[in-house]
Structures are given as C-alpha cells and as structure tokens.
CSV table of C-alpha atoms and ligand atoms in Angstrom, one decimal:
chain,number,residue,atom,x,y,z
A,1,UNK,CA,41.9,108.3,56.2
A,2,UNK,CA,45.6,108.0,56.9
A,3,UNK,CA,46.3,105.3,59.5
A,4,UNK,CA,49.8,106.5,60.5
A,5,UNK,CA,49.7,109.1,63.3
A,6,UNK,CA,52.5,111.1,61.6
A,7,UNK,CA,53.6,111.8,58.0
A,8,UNK,CA,57.4,111.9,58.2
A,9,UNK,CA,58.4,109.7,55.4
A,10,UNK,CA,56.5,108.7,52.3
A,11,UNK,CA,56.4,105.1,53.6
A,12,UNK,CA,54.1,106.4,56.4
A,13,UNK,CA,51.3,106.2,53.7
A,14,UNK,CA,50.3,103.0,51.9
A,15,UNK,CA,49.7,102.9,48.1
A,16,UNK,CA,45.9,102.9,48.7
A,17,UNK,CA,46.3,105.9,51.0
A,18,UNK,CA,48.3,107.7,48.4
A,19,UNK,CA,45.6,107.2,45.8
A,20,UNK,CA,43.0,108.3,48.4
A,21,UNK,CA,45.0,111.5,49.0
A,22,UNK,CA,45.0,112.1,45.2
A,23,UNK,CA,41.2,111.5,45.0
A,24,UNK,CA,40.5,113.9,47.8
A,25,UNK,CA,42.9,116.4,46.4
A,26,UNK,CA,40.9,116.4,43.2
A,27,UNK,CA,37.8,117.5,45.1
A,28,UNK,CA,39.7,120.1,47.0
A,29,UNK,CA,41.2,121.4,43.8
A,30,UNK,CA,37.7,122.0,42.4
A,31,UNK,CA,36.8,123.8,45.6
A,32,UNK,CA,39.9,126.0,45.3
A,33,UNK,CA,38.7,127.1,41.8
A,34,UNK,CA,35.4,128.4,43.3
A,35,UNK,CA,35.0,132.0,44.4
A,36,UNK,CA,34.2,130.8,47.9
A,37,UNK,CA,37.0,128.4,48.9
A,38,UNK,CA,36.4,127.9,52.6
A,39,UNK,CA,35.1,124.6,54.3
A,40,UNK,CA,34.3,124.0,57.9
A,41,UNK,CA,36.2,120.6,57.9
A,42,UNK,CA,38.9,121.4,60.5
A,43,UNK,CA,37.0,123.9,62.6
A,44,UNK,CA,38.4,123.8,66.2
A,45,UNK,CA,41.7,122.2,65.2
A,46,UNK,CA,45.0,124.0,65.8
A,47,UNK,CA,47.9,123.6,63.5
A,48,UNK,CA,51.4,125.0,64.1
A,49,UNK,CA,53.6,125.7,61.1
A,50,UNK,CA,57.1,125.4,62.6
A,51,UNK,CA,59.4,126.4,59.7
A,52,UNK,CA,63.0,126.7,61.0
A,53,UNK,CA,64.4,126.7,57.4
A,54,UNK,CA,63.3,129.1,54.6
A,55,UNK,CA,60.3,128.1,52.4
A,56,UNK,CA,58.0,129.9,50.0
A,57,UNK,CA,55.8,127.2,48.5
A,58,UNK,CA,55.5,124.6,51.3
A,59,UNK,CA,54.8,127.0,54.1
A,60,UNK,CA,52.4,129.3,52.2
A,61,UNK,CA,50.4,126.3,50.8
A,62,UNK,CA,50.1,124.7,54.2
A,63,UNK,CA,48.9,127.9,55.7
A,64,UNK,CA,46.4,128.4,52.8
A,65,UNK,CA,45.2,124.8,53.1
A,66,UNK,CA,44.7,125.2,56.9
A,67,UNK,CA,42.7,128.5,56.4
A,68,UNK,CA,40.6,127.0,53.7
A,69,UNK,CA,39.7,124.1,56.0
A,70,UNK,CA,38.9,126.5,58.8
A,71,UNK,CA,41.7,125.3,61.2
A,72,UNK,CA,43.4,127.8,63.5
A,73,UNK,CA,47.0,128.3,62.3
A,74,UNK,CA,50.1,129.5,64.1
A,75,UNK,CA,53.2,130.4,62.2
A,76,UNK,CA,56.7,130.1,63.6
A,77,UNK,CA,59.9,130.9,61.7
A,78,UNK,CA,63.5,130.6,62.8
A,79,UNK,CA,63.8,134.3,63.4
A,80,UNK,CA,60.6,134.6,65.4
A,81,UNK,CA,60.9,131.5,67.6
A,82,UNK,CA,62.9,131.0,70.8
A,83,UNK,CA,65.2,128.5,69.1
A,84,UNK,CA,67.4,131.5,68.2
A,85,UNK,CA,67.8,132.0,71.9
A,86,UNK,CA,69.1,128.5,72.3
A,87,UNK,CA,65.9,126.6,73.1
A,88,UNK,CA,66.2,122.9,72.5
A,89,UNK,CA,64.1,120.8,70.1
A,90,UNK,CA,62.6,119.0,73.0
A,91,UNK,CA,61.6,122.1,74.9
A,92,UNK,CA,60.0,123.5,71.7
A,93,UNK,CA,58.1,120.2,71.4
A,94,UNK,CA,56.9,120.3,75.0
A,95,UNK,CA,55.9,123.9,74.7
A,96,UNK,CA,53.5,123.3,71.8
A,97,UNK,CA,52.1,120.2,73.5
A,98,UNK,CA,51.4,122.2,76.6
A,99,UNK,CA,49.3,124.5,74.3
A,100,UNK,CA,47.3,121.4,73.2
A,101,UNK,CA,47.9,121.9,69.4
A,102,UNK,CA,46.6,119.1,67.2
A,103,UNK,CA,49.3,119.1,64.5
A,104,UNK,CA,52.7,120.5,63.8
A,105,UNK,CA,54.0,121.0,60.2
A,106,UNK,CA,57.7,121.2,60.6
A,107,UNK,CA,60.7,122.1,58.4
A,108,UNK,CA,64.3,122.0,59.6
A,109,UNK,CA,67.8,121.7,58.1
A,110,UNK,CA,68.4,118.6,60.3
A,111,UNK,CA,67.2,115.4,58.7
A,112,UNK,CA,65.8,113.8,61.9
A,113,UNK,CA,64.0,116.8,63.4
A,114,UNK,CA,60.5,115.6,62.6
A,115,UNK,CA,61.1,112.2,64.1
A,116,UNK,CA,62.4,113.8,67.3
A,117,UNK,CA,59.2,115.9,67.5
A,118,UNK,CA,57.1,112.9,66.9
A,119,UNK,CA,58.8,110.9,69.6
A,120,UNK,CA,58.2,113.7,72.2
A,121,UNK,CA,54.8,115.1,71.3
A,122,UNK,CA,51.2,114.2,71.5
A,123,UNK,CA,50.5,116.3,68.4
A,124,UNK,CA,50.6,114.8,64.9
A,125,UNK,CA,53.7,115.7,62.9
A,126,UNK,CA,53.8,116.4,59.2
A,127,UNK,CA,57.2,116.7,57.7
A,128,UNK,CA,57.5,119.9,55.6
A,129,UNK,CA,61.0,118.9,54.5
A,130,UNK,CA,63.8,117.8,56.9
A,131,UNK,CA,67.4,118.3,55.8
A,132,UNK,CA,68.4,115.9,53.0
A,133,UNK,CA,66.0,113.2,54.4
A,134,UNK,CA,62.4,113.5,53.0
A,135,UNK,CA,59.7,115.9,51.8
A,136,UNK,CA,56.6,113.6,51.6
A,137,UNK,CA,53.9,116.2,50.8
A,138,UNK,CA,56.1,117.4,47.8
A,139,UNK,CA,56.0,113.8,46.6
A,140,UNK,CA,52.2,113.6,46.9
A,141,UNK,CA,51.7,116.8,45.0
A,142,UNK,CA,54.2,115.6,42.3
A,143,UNK,CA,52.2,112.3,42.0
A,144,UNK,CA,49.0,114.3,41.8
A,145,UNK,CA,50.4,116.4,38.9
A,146,UNK,CA,51.7,113.3,37.1
A,147,UNK,CA,48.5,111.3,37.5
A,148,UNK,CA,46.3,114.3,36.4
A,149,UNK,CA,48.4,114.8,33.2
A,150,UNK,CA,49.3,111.1,32.4
A,151,UNK,CA,46.5,109.2,33.9
A,152,UNK,CA,48.9,106.9,35.8
A,153,UNK,CA,52.6,106.6,36.9
A,154,UNK,CA,52.6,102.9,36.4
A,155,UNK,CA,55.0,101.9,33.7
A,156,UNK,CA,56.3,105.4,33.2
A,157,UNK,CA,60.0,106.3,33.1
A,158,UNK,CA,60.8,109.3,35.3
A,159,UNK,CA,64.2,110.9,35.1
A,160,UNK,CA,65.2,112.7,38.3
A,161,UNK,CA,68.1,114.9,37.3
A,162,UNK,CA,70.7,116.8,39.4
A,163,UNK,CA,71.8,117.0,43.0
A,164,UNK,CA,70.2,113.8,44.2
A,165,UNK,CA,72.4,113.3,47.2
A,166,UNK,CA,71.3,116.5,48.9
A,167,UNK,CA,67.7,116.3,47.8
A,168,UNK,CA,64.9,115.4,50.2
A,169,UNK,CA,62.6,115.7,47.2
A,170,UNK,CA,64.3,112.8,45.5
A,171,UNK,CA,64.5,110.9,48.8
A,172,UNK,CA,60.7,110.7,48.9
A,173,UNK,CA,59.8,110.7,45.3
A,174,UNK,CA,62.0,107.8,44.0
A,175,UNK,CA,60.7,105.2,46.5
A,176,UNK,CA,57.1,106.3,46.0
A,177,UNK,CA,57.4,106.0,42.2
A,178,UNK,CA,59.1,102.6,42.5
A,179,UNK,CA,56.3,101.3,44.9
A,180,UNK,CA,53.6,102.5,42.5
A,181,UNK,CA,55.1,100.6,39.5
A,182,UNK,CA,57.0,103.5,37.8
A,183,UNK,CA,60.6,103.3,36.7
A,184,UNK,CA,62.7,106.1,38.3
A,185,UNK,CA,66.1,106.9,37.0
A,186,UNK,CA,68.6,109.1,38.8
A,187,UNK,CA,70.6,111.1,36.2
A,188,UNK,CA,73.6,112.9,37.7
A,189,UNK,CA,77.3,113.1,37.9
A,190,UNK,CA,78.7,110.5,40.4
A,191,UNK,CA,79.4,113.2,42.9
A,192,UNK,CA,75.7,114.1,43.1
A,193,UNK,CA,74.5,110.5,43.5
A,194,UNK,CA,73.7,108.7,46.9
A,195,UNK,CA,76.1,105.9,47.9
A,196,UNK,CA,73.4,103.3,47.4
A,197,UNK,CA,70.9,104.5,44.8
A,198,UNK,CA,69.2,101.1,44.7
A,199,UNK,CA,68.0,101.6,48.2
A,200,UNK,CA,65.7,104.4,46.9
A,201,UNK,CA,64.4,102.2,44.1
A,202,UNK,CA,66.1,104.0,41.3
A,203,UNK,CA,68.4,103.1,38.4
A,204,UNK,CA,71.3,105.3,37.5
A,205,UNK,CA,72.5,107.1,34.4
A,206,UNK,CA,75.4,109.5,34.1
A,207,UNK,CA,74.2,110.9,30.7
A,208,UNK,CA,71.1,113.0,30.4
A,209,UNK,CA,71.4,113.1,26.6
A,210,UNK,CA,71.4,109.3,26.4
A,211,UNK,CA,68.1,108.8,28.3
A,212,UNK,CA,66.2,112.0,27.6
A,213,UNK,CA,64.2,110.7,24.6
A,214,UNK,CA,62.9,107.8,26.7
A,215,UNK,CA,61.6,109.9,29.6
A,216,UNK,CA,57.9,110.4,30.3
A,217,UNK,CA,58.8,112.9,33.0
A,218,UNK,CA,61.9,115.1,33.1
A,219,UNK,CA,62.2,116.1,36.8
A,220,UNK,CA,64.9,118.7,37.4
A,221,UNK,CA,66.5,119.5,40.8
A,222,UNK,CA,68.4,122.5,42.0
A,223,UNK,CA,72.0,122.2,43.2
A,224,UNK,CA,71.5,122.5,47.0
A,225,UNK,CA,74.4,124.9,47.7
A,226,UNK,CA,73.2,125.4,51.3
A,227,UNK,CA,73.8,121.7,52.1
A,228,UNK,CA,77.3,121.4,50.9
A,229,UNK,CA,80.6,123.3,51.5
A,230,UNK,CA,81.1,123.8,47.8
A,231,UNK,CA,80.2,122.6,44.3
A,232,UNK,CA,80.7,118.8,43.7
A,233,UNK,CA,81.3,119.5,40.0
A,234,UNK,CA,84.2,121.5,38.4
A,235,UNK,CA,82.0,124.5,37.6
A,236,UNK,CA,78.3,125.5,37.3
A,237,UNK,CA,79.0,126.1,33.6
A,238,UNK,CA,80.1,122.5,33.1
A,239,UNK,CA,77.2,121.2,35.1
A,240,UNK,CA,74.7,123.2,33.0
A,241,UNK,CA,76.4,121.9,29.8
A,242,UNK,CA,76.0,118.3,30.8
A,243,UNK,CA,72.8,118.3,32.9
A,244,UNK,CA,71.0,121.5,32.3
A,245,UNK,CA,67.6,121.5,30.4
A,246,UNK,CA,67.9,124.1,27.6
A,247,UNK,CA,66.4,124.8,24.2
A,248,UNK,CA,68.8,122.4,22.5
A,249,UNK,CA,67.8,119.5,24.8
A,250,UNK,CA,64.1,120.4,24.6
A,251,UNK,CA,64.2,119.0,21.0
A,252,UNK,CA,65.0,115.5,22.5
A,253,UNK,CA,62.1,115.6,25.0
A,254,UNK,CA,59.0,113.7,23.9
A,255,UNK,CA,55.9,115.7,22.8
A,256,UNK,CA,53.8,114.1,25.5
A,257,UNK,CA,56.4,114.3,28.3
A,258,UNK,CA,56.2,116.5,31.4
A,259,UNK,CA,58.9,118.8,32.6
A,260,UNK,CA,58.8,119.2,36.4
A,261,UNK,CA,60.7,121.1,39.1
A,262,UNK,CA,59.9,121.3,42.8
A,263,UNK,CA,61.2,124.9,43.0
A,264,UNK,CA,62.9,127.1,43.8
A,265,UNK,CA,64.5,127.1,40.4
A,266,UNK,CA,67.9,128.4,39.4
A,267,UNK,CA,67.0,129.7,35.9
A,268,UNK,CA,69.9,129.3,33.5
A,269,UNK,CA,71.5,126.5,35.6
A,270,UNK,CA,69.4,123.3,35.8
A,271,UNK,CA,66.6,124.8,33.7
A,272,UNK,CA,66.5,127.6,31.1
A,273,UNK,CA,63.8,130.3,30.8
A,274,UNK,CA,62.8,128.8,27.4
A,275,UNK,CA,62.2,125.4,29.0
A,276,UNK,CA,60.1,126.9,31.8
A,277,UNK,CA,57.9,128.6,29.1
A,278,UNK,CA,57.4,125.4,27.2
A,279,UNK,CA,53.9,123.9,27.3
A,280,UNK,CA,55.3,120.6,28.6
A,281,UNK,CA,56.6,122.4,31.8
A,282,UNK,CA,54.1,122.0,34.6
A,283,UNK,CA,55.9,123.8,37.4
A,284,UNK,CA,53.0,126.1,38.3
A,285,UNK,CA,50.6,123.1,38.1
A,286,UNK,CA,52.7,121.5,40.8
A,287,UNK,CA,52.4,124.7,43.0
A,288,UNK,CA,48.7,124.8,42.4
A,289,UNK,CA,48.3,121.1,43.4
A,290,UNK,CA,50.3,121.8,46.6
A,291,UNK,CA,47.4,123.5,48.3
A,292,UNK,CA,44.8,120.9,47.4
A,293,UNK,CA,47.1,118.0,48.3
A,294,UNK,CA,47.9,119.5,51.6
A,295,UNK,CA,44.2,120.0,52.3
A,296,UNK,CA,43.7,116.4,51.5
A,297,UNK,CA,46.5,115.2,53.8
A,298,UNK,CA,45.3,117.3,56.8
A,299,UNK,CA,41.7,116.3,56.2
A,300,UNK,CA,42.8,112.6,56.2
A,301,UNK,CA,44.9,113.0,59.3
A,302,UNK,CA,42.7,115.2,61.4
A,303,UNK,CA,39.2,115.4,59.8
A,304,UNK,CA,37.9,112.0,60.7
A,305,UNK,CA,39.1,112.1,64.4
A,306,UNK,CA,35.9,113.4,65.9
A,307,UNK,CA,33.6,110.9,64.0
A,308,UNK,CA,36.0,108.1,65.1
A,309,UNK,CA,35.7,109.2,68.7
A,310,UNK,CA,31.9,109.6,68.7
B,401,LIG,N1,59.4,122.8,46.9
B,401,LIG,C1,59.6,123.4,48.0
B,401,LIG,O1,59.7,122.8,49.1
B,401,LIG,O2,59.7,124.8,48.0
B,401,LIG,P1,59.9,125.7,49.2
B,401,LIG,O3,61.3,125.6,49.7
B,401,LIG,O4,59.6,127.1,48.6
B,401,LIG,O5,58.9,125.4,50.2
C-alpha cells in the first residue's frame, strides 16, 4: 500500500512503493488483456476526475481504471464545472468534500493546485498533471514501460530531450530515475533547461548528436507552446534540425534502446513519423501501461482502507 495520503509529487512514494506499484500494475495489465476486465476492488468508493486543463490519455485512462475497479466515477472538465463562473479552488474543494468523495484526480494549469486541494480536503488527491510542476502517474507508467522492456532502470542512461523547463513530465521523471539508480541527462538548448538542472538529479548536454549513441532510452518531449508566450528557439525548423528525432538520427540509436514520448506528439517537430513507426518506439505501450498503473495506484491508495479499519 502507499503510505502517503496524497500522490502529488513522485517523492510521495518511496522506492519500495514504486516497485510495488509496478508489480501490481503487471497483474492489472494481465487482467486488462482478458475479455472480462472488471474487478470489485473499489466498489463503494467515489472518485472525481477534476480536469481543468485538456487531457486525452491521463483522463481517459484514470476513468477506465476506476471503472475496471468498480469505483463510482464523476467527471468534471473546465467547461462543465462552476470554475468558469468564477468559483474559487477552495469552494470547489469544499463542495466535493461535502459530497463525501474518496479521491480527487486533478489536472490544472497552475502548478500548485493539487497541493491546495490536499490542504483543504478530506479526500485523497492524485495529481493528474499540475502546470509545469509534476505528473507522477506519468512517471510510474514510464518506469513500468522501461522495466518491462529493459528489466531494470538501474545503471541505464536516459536522455530526456526538449522543452524541459515547461515539462511536468521531466519534473517527475528525472528525480525518480536518479533515485532508482539510473543516469538521466537533459538534452536541450539552454533556453529550454531549468535554472538548476542538478536539483532534479539530471546532467545536461546541449548536443543530441553527441550523446545519442550512449542512450538506453531516448525520451522526447513536446514544446509546450501553451506554457510560454512564444518559442524559446529561433524557429521550429532550427529546433527540429538540432533536437528532432528523424530517420537520419535513428541510425545512431542503439538497437536495444527504447524511444519514448508521453504524448501528445507533434509529428515532424520533436519526432518524425518514421521514428514513431520504428520497433524501438514504445509510445503506445506507454499508453497501454497507463490504465494498469493507474489501477495499481488507486488500489494501493484506496483498496486497503476497509481492511485496515476493520
Ligand atoms: N501524457 C499526458 O499527460 O497526456 P494527456 O495530456 O493526453 O493526458
């Protein structure tokens, strides 16, 4: 079980808990491959999916995971919630607490939203991605995919490439990899690097071509246009020339390496269609793992409660 009440940052789970999530997710993945995918595990629990920023993968995989564990799900989006009428975060939090929900899975463009919810709610909070801060369940599904394919992340060199400074995916993934004994490297132009990359446990390289042959995992990120007022590079064309994964660069990627992307992808910018079609690319495996990993997280945060209280 996960000891922390909330999952807001990847540091809310210990290394042992991360490996337990991966082990449980393996079981749930097998169940997801069966014709009958439903389990009674979270019967009687109510989970609110409060997505105030767009999402395809995270929101739908949480909803599927909840349904497969027999929880009752409520879905709120920005356009359908009272926040568009000016309701505050605190009033939203108190409203759901009054309804006695057990868990809120939240996404918001503000990188402190989940912490505010956690400070003002009885319900457990799971961060579905908050601003440029963190996206811990993305990290868990990425780790699942890496461990399934490589056996371990320990000792592996993982290149995280692109718009790191605006990436909540990098904000969770790099410290988790460092904690688990991997060697994360941020590969980006200086304008897309955080001020203190060491704080996230990563080294830095400005040249993709220089490090590409060393990488066990080539992890590509989208330029987060919605989080900046403009490009932080002279042009997209120049960015693609220096940091895009295309057919020419594929020749430098190791035969046993993985090519990953959290999605949504900008085809032809950070990743070309030929790279997506390459057998080393595991983007849809990441999506597939998302449902099983989120089932594991919710099971480990909610599933043991009743036995513990008995
Ligand atoms: N990776 C990810 O968070 O995708 P969505 O924005 O579609 O949820």
